[in-house]
PDB file of C-alpha atoms in Angstrom:
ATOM      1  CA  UNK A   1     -17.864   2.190   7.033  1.00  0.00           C
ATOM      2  CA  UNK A   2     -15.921   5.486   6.601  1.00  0.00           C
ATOM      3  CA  UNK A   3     -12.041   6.125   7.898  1.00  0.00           C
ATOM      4  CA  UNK A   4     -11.014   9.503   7.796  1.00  0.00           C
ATOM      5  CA  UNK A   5      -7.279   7.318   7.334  1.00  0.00           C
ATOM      6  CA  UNK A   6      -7.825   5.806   4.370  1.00  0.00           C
ATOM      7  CA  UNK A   7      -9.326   6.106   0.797  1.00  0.00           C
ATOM      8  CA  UNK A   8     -10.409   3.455  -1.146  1.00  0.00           C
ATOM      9  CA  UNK A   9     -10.525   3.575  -5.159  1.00  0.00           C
ATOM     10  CA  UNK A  10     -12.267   1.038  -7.036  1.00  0.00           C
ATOM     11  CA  UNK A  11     -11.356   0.376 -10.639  1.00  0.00           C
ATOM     12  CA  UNK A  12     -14.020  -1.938 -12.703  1.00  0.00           C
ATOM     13  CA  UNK A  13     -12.846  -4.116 -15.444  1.00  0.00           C
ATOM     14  CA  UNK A  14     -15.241  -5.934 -17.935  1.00  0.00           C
ATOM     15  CA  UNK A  15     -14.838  -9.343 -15.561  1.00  0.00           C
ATOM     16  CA  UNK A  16     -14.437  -8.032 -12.035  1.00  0.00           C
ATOM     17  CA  UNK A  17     -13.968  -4.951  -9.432  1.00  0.00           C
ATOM     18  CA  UNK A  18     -10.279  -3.881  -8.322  1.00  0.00           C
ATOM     19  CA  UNK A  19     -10.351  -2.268  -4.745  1.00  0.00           C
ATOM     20  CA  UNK A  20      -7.161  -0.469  -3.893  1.00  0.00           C
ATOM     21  CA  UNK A  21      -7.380   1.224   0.138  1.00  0.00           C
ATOM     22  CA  UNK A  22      -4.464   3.925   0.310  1.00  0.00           C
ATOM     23  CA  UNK A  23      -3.484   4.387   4.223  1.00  0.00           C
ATOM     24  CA  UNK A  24      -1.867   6.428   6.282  1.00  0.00           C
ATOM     25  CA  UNK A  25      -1.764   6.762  10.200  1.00  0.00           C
ATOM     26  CA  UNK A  26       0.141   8.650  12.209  1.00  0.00           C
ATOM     27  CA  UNK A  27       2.847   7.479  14.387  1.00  0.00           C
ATOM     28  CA  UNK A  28       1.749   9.362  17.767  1.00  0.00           C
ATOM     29  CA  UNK A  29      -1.798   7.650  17.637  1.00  0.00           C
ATOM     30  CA  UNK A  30      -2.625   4.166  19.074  1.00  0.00           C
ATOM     31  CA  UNK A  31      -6.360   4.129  19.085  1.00  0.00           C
ATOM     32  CA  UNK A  32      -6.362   6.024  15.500  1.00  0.00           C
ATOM     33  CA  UNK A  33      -4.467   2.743  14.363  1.00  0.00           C
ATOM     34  CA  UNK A  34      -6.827   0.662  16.425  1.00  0.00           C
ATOM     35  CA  UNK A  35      -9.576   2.065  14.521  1.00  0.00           C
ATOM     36  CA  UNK A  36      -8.705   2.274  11.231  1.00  0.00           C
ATOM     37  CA  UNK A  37      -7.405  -1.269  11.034  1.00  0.00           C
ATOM     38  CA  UNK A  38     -11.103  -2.291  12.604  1.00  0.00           C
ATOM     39  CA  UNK A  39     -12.461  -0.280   9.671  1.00  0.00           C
ATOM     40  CA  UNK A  40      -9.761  -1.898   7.167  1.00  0.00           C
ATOM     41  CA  UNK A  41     -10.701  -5.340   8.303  1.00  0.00           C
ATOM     42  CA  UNK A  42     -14.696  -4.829   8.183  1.00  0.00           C
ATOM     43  CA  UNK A  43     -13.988  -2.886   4.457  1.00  0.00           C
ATOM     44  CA  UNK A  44     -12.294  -6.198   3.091  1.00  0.00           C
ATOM     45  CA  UNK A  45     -14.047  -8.669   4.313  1.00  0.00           C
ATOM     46  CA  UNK A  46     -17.259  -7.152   2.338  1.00  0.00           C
ATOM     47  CA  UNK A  47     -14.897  -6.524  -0.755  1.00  0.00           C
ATOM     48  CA  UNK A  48     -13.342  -8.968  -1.431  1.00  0.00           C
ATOM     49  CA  UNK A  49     -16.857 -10.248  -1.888  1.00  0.00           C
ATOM     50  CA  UNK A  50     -17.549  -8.503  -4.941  1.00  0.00           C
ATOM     51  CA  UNK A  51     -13.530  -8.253  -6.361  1.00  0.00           C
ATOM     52  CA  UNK A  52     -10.039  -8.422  -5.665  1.00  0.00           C
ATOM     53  CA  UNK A  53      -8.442  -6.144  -2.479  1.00  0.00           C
ATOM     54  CA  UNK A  54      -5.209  -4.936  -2.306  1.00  0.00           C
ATOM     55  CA  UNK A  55      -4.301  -2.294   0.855  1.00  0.00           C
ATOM     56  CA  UNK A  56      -1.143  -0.395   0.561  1.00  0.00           C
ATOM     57  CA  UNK A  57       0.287   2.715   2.673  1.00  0.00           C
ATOM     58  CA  UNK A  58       2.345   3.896   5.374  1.00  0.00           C
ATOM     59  CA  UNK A  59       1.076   2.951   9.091  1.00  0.00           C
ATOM     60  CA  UNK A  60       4.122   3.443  10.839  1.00  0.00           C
ATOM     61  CA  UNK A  61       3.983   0.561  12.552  1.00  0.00           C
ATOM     62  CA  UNK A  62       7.445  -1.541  12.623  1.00  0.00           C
ATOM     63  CA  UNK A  63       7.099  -4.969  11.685  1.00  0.00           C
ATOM     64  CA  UNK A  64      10.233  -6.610  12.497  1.00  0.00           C
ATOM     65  CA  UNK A  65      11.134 -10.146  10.011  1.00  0.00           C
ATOM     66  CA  UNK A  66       7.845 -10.077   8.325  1.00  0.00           C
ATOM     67  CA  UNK A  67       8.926  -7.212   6.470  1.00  0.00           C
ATOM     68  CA  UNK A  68      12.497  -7.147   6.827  1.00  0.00           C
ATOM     69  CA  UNK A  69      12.684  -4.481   9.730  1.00  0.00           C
ATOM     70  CA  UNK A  70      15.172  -4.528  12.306  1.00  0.00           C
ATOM     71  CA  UNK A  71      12.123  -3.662  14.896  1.00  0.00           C
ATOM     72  CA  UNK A  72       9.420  -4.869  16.069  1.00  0.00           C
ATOM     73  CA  UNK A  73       6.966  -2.758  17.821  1.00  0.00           C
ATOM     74  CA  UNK A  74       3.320  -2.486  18.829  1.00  0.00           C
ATOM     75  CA  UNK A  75       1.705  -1.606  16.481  1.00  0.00           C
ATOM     76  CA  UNK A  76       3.366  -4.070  14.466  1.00  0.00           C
ATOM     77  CA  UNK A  77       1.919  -6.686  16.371  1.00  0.00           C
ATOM     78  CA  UNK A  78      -2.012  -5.098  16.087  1.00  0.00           C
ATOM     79  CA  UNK A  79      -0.730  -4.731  11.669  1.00  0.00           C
ATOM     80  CA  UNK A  80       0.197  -8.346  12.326  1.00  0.00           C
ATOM     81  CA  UNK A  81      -3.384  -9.519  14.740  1.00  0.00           C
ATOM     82  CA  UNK A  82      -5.312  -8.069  11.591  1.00  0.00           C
ATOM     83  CA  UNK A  83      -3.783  -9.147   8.692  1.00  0.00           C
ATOM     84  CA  UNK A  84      -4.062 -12.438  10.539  1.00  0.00           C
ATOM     85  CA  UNK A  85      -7.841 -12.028  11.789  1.00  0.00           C
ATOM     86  CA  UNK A  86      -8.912 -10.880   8.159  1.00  0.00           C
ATOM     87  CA  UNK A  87      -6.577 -13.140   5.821  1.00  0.00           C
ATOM     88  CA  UNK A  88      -4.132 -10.880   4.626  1.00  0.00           C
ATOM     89  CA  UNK A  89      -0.457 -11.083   3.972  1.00  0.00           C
ATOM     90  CA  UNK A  90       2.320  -8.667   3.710  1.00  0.00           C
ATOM     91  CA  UNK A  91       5.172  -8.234   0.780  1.00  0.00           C
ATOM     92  CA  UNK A  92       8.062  -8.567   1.988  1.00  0.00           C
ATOM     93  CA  UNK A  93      11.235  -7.216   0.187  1.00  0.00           C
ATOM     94  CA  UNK A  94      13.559  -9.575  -1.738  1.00  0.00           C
ATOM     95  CA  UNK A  95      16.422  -6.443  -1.712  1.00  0.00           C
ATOM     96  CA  UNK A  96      18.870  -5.719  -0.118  1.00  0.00           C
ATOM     97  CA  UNK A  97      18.181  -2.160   0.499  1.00  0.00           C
ATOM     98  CA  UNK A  98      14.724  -2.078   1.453  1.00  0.00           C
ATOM     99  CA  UNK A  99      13.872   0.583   3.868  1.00  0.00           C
ATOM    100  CA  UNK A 100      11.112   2.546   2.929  1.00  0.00           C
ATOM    101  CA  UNK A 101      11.178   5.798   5.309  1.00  0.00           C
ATOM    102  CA  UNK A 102      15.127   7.150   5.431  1.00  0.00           C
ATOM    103  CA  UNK A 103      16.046  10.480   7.602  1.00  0.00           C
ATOM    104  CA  UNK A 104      19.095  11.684   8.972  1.00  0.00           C
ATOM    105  CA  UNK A 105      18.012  12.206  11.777  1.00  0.00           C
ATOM    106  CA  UNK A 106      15.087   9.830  12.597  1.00  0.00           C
ATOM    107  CA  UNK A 107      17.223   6.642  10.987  1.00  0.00           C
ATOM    108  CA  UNK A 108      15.563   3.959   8.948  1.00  0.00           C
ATOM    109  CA  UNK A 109      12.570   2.019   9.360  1.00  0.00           C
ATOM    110  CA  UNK A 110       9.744   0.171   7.276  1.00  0.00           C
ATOM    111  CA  UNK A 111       6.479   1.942   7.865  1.00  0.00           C
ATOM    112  CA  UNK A 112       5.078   1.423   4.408  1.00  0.00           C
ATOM    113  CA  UNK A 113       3.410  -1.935   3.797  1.00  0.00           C
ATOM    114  CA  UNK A 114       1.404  -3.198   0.759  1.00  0.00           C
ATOM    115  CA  UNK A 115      -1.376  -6.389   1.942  1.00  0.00           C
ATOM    116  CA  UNK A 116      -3.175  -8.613  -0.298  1.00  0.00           C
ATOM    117  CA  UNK A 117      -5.370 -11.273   0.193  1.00  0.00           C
ATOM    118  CA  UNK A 118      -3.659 -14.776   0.491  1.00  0.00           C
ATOM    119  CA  UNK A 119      -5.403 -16.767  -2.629  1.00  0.00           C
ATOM    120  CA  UNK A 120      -3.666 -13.825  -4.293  1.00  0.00           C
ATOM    121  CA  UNK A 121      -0.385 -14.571  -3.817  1.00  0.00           C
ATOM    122  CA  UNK A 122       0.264 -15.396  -7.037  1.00  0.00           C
ATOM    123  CA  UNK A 123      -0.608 -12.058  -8.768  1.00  0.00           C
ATOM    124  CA  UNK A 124       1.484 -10.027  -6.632  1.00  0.00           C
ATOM    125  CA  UNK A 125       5.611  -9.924  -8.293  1.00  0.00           C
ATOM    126  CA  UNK A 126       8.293  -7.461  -8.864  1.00  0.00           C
ATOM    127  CA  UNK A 127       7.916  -5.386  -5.274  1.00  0.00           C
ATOM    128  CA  UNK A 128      10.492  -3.094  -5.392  1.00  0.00           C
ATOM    129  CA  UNK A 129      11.581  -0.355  -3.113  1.00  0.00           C
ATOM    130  CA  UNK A 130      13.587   2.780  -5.465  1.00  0.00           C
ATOM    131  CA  UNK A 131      15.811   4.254  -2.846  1.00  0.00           C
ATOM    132  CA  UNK A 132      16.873   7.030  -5.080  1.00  0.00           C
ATOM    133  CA  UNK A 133      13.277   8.246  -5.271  1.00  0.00           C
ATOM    134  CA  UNK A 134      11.767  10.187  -2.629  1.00  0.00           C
ATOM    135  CA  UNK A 135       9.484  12.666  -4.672  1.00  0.00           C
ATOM    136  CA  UNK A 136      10.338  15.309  -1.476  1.00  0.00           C
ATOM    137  CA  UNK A 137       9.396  13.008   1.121  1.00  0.00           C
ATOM    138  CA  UNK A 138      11.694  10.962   3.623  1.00  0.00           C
ATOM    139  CA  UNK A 139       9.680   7.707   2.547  1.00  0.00           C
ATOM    140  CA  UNK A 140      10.606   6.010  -0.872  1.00  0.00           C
ATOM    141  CA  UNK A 141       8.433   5.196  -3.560  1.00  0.00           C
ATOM    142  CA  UNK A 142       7.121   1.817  -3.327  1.00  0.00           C
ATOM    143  CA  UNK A 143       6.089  -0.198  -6.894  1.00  0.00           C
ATOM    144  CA  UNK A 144       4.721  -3.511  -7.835  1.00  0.00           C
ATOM    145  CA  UNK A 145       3.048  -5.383 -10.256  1.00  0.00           C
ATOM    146  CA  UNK A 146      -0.618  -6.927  -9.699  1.00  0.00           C
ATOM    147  CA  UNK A 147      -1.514  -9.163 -12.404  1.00  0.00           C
ATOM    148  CA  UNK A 148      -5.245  -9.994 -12.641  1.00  0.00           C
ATOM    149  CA  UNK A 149      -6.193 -12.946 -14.873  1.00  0.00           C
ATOM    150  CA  UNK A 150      -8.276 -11.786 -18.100  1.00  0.00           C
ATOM    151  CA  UNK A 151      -8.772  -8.395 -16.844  1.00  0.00           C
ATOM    152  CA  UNK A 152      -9.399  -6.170 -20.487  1.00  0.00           C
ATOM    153  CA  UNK A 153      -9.887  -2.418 -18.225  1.00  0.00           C
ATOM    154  CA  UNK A 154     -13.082  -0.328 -19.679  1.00  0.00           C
ATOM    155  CA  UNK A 155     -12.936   2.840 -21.548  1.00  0.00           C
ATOM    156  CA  UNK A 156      -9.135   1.976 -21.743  1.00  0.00           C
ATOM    157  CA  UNK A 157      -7.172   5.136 -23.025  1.00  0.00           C
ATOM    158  CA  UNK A 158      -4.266   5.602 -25.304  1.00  0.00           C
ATOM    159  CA  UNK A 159      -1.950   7.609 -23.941  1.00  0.00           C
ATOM    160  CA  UNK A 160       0.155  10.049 -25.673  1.00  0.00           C
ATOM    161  CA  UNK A 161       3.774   9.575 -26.234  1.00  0.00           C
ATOM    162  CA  UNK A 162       4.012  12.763 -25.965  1.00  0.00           C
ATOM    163  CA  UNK A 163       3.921  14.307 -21.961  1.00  0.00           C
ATOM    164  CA  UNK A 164       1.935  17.355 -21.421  1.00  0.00           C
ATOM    165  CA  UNK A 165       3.201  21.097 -21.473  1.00  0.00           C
ATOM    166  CA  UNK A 166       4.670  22.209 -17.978  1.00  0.00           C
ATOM    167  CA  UNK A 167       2.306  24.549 -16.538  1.00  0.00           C
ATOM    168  CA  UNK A 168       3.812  26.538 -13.526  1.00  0.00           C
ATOM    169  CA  UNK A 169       0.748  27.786 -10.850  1.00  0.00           C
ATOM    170  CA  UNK A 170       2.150  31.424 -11.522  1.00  0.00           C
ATOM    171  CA  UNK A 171       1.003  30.675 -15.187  1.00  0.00           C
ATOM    172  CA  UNK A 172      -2.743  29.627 -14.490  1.00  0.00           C
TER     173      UNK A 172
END
């Protein structure tokens, strides 16, 4: 099933399938939440069949304690009926400073959420949320660490200590 709200990437290792769903919904669109949540749920539930799941991305949907918000709004509780329904759980920060969308004038919030399945608990550590690091936007970049048991990735490249030449789009 097909969401024009999310995009899934699957990584294959020698002993199992990694399937990563990137989201995002927009804030002024109930029924688009309603919908791709429906579609997130029915996608996992035939993953995590054949690997592990992780679902990460910005839903705008406030969330109140379970991930440290100071709101709690709809579409928090329909995030919240789902991860429920389906078996999913929620990262919560362990920082102080962990709002993930900051504007001057719009305040802060925590719209972006990262969901794993609950027998993976264990594999999910060092969530962290790098305030100084925006990359343009008024969200923050998000990063964590998902340690899979055993995994060896295929056609694993060496990467160059070295980083590529800039190359300016006036140059191509």
């Amino acid at each position: 099933q097909k969401s024009k709200n999310i995009i899934w990437l699957q990584i294959l290792t020698k002993k199992t399938s990694l399937f990563i769903a990137v989201i995002y919904c927009s804030p002024n669109n109930t029924t688009d939440l309603e919908n791709t949540l429906l579609n997130l749920q029915t996608n996992y539930s035939d993953l995590k069949m054949s690997g592990k799941v992780i679902a990460v991305g910005d839903l705008n949907g406030r969330m109140g304690k379970i991930t440290g918000d100071s709101v709690f709004g709809p579409r928090g509780t329909l995030i919240q009926k789902m991860c429920k329904d389906s078996g999913l759980r929620i990262i919560k920060s362990k920082q102080d400073v962990k709002w993930t969308f900051h504007h001057k004038n719009k305040g802060k919030s925590i719209p972006d959420i990262v969901m794993y399945n609950q027998r993976d608990r264990h594999t999910i550590s060092h969530y962290n949320v790098h305030q100084n690091c925006s990359l343009g936007s008024d969200h923050r970049l998000i990063t964590f660490k998902w340690k899979i048991a055993g995994v060896e990735f295929l056609n694993a490249v060496e990467w160059d200590t070295q980083p590529p030449p800039r190359v300016f789009w006036d140059d191509a």
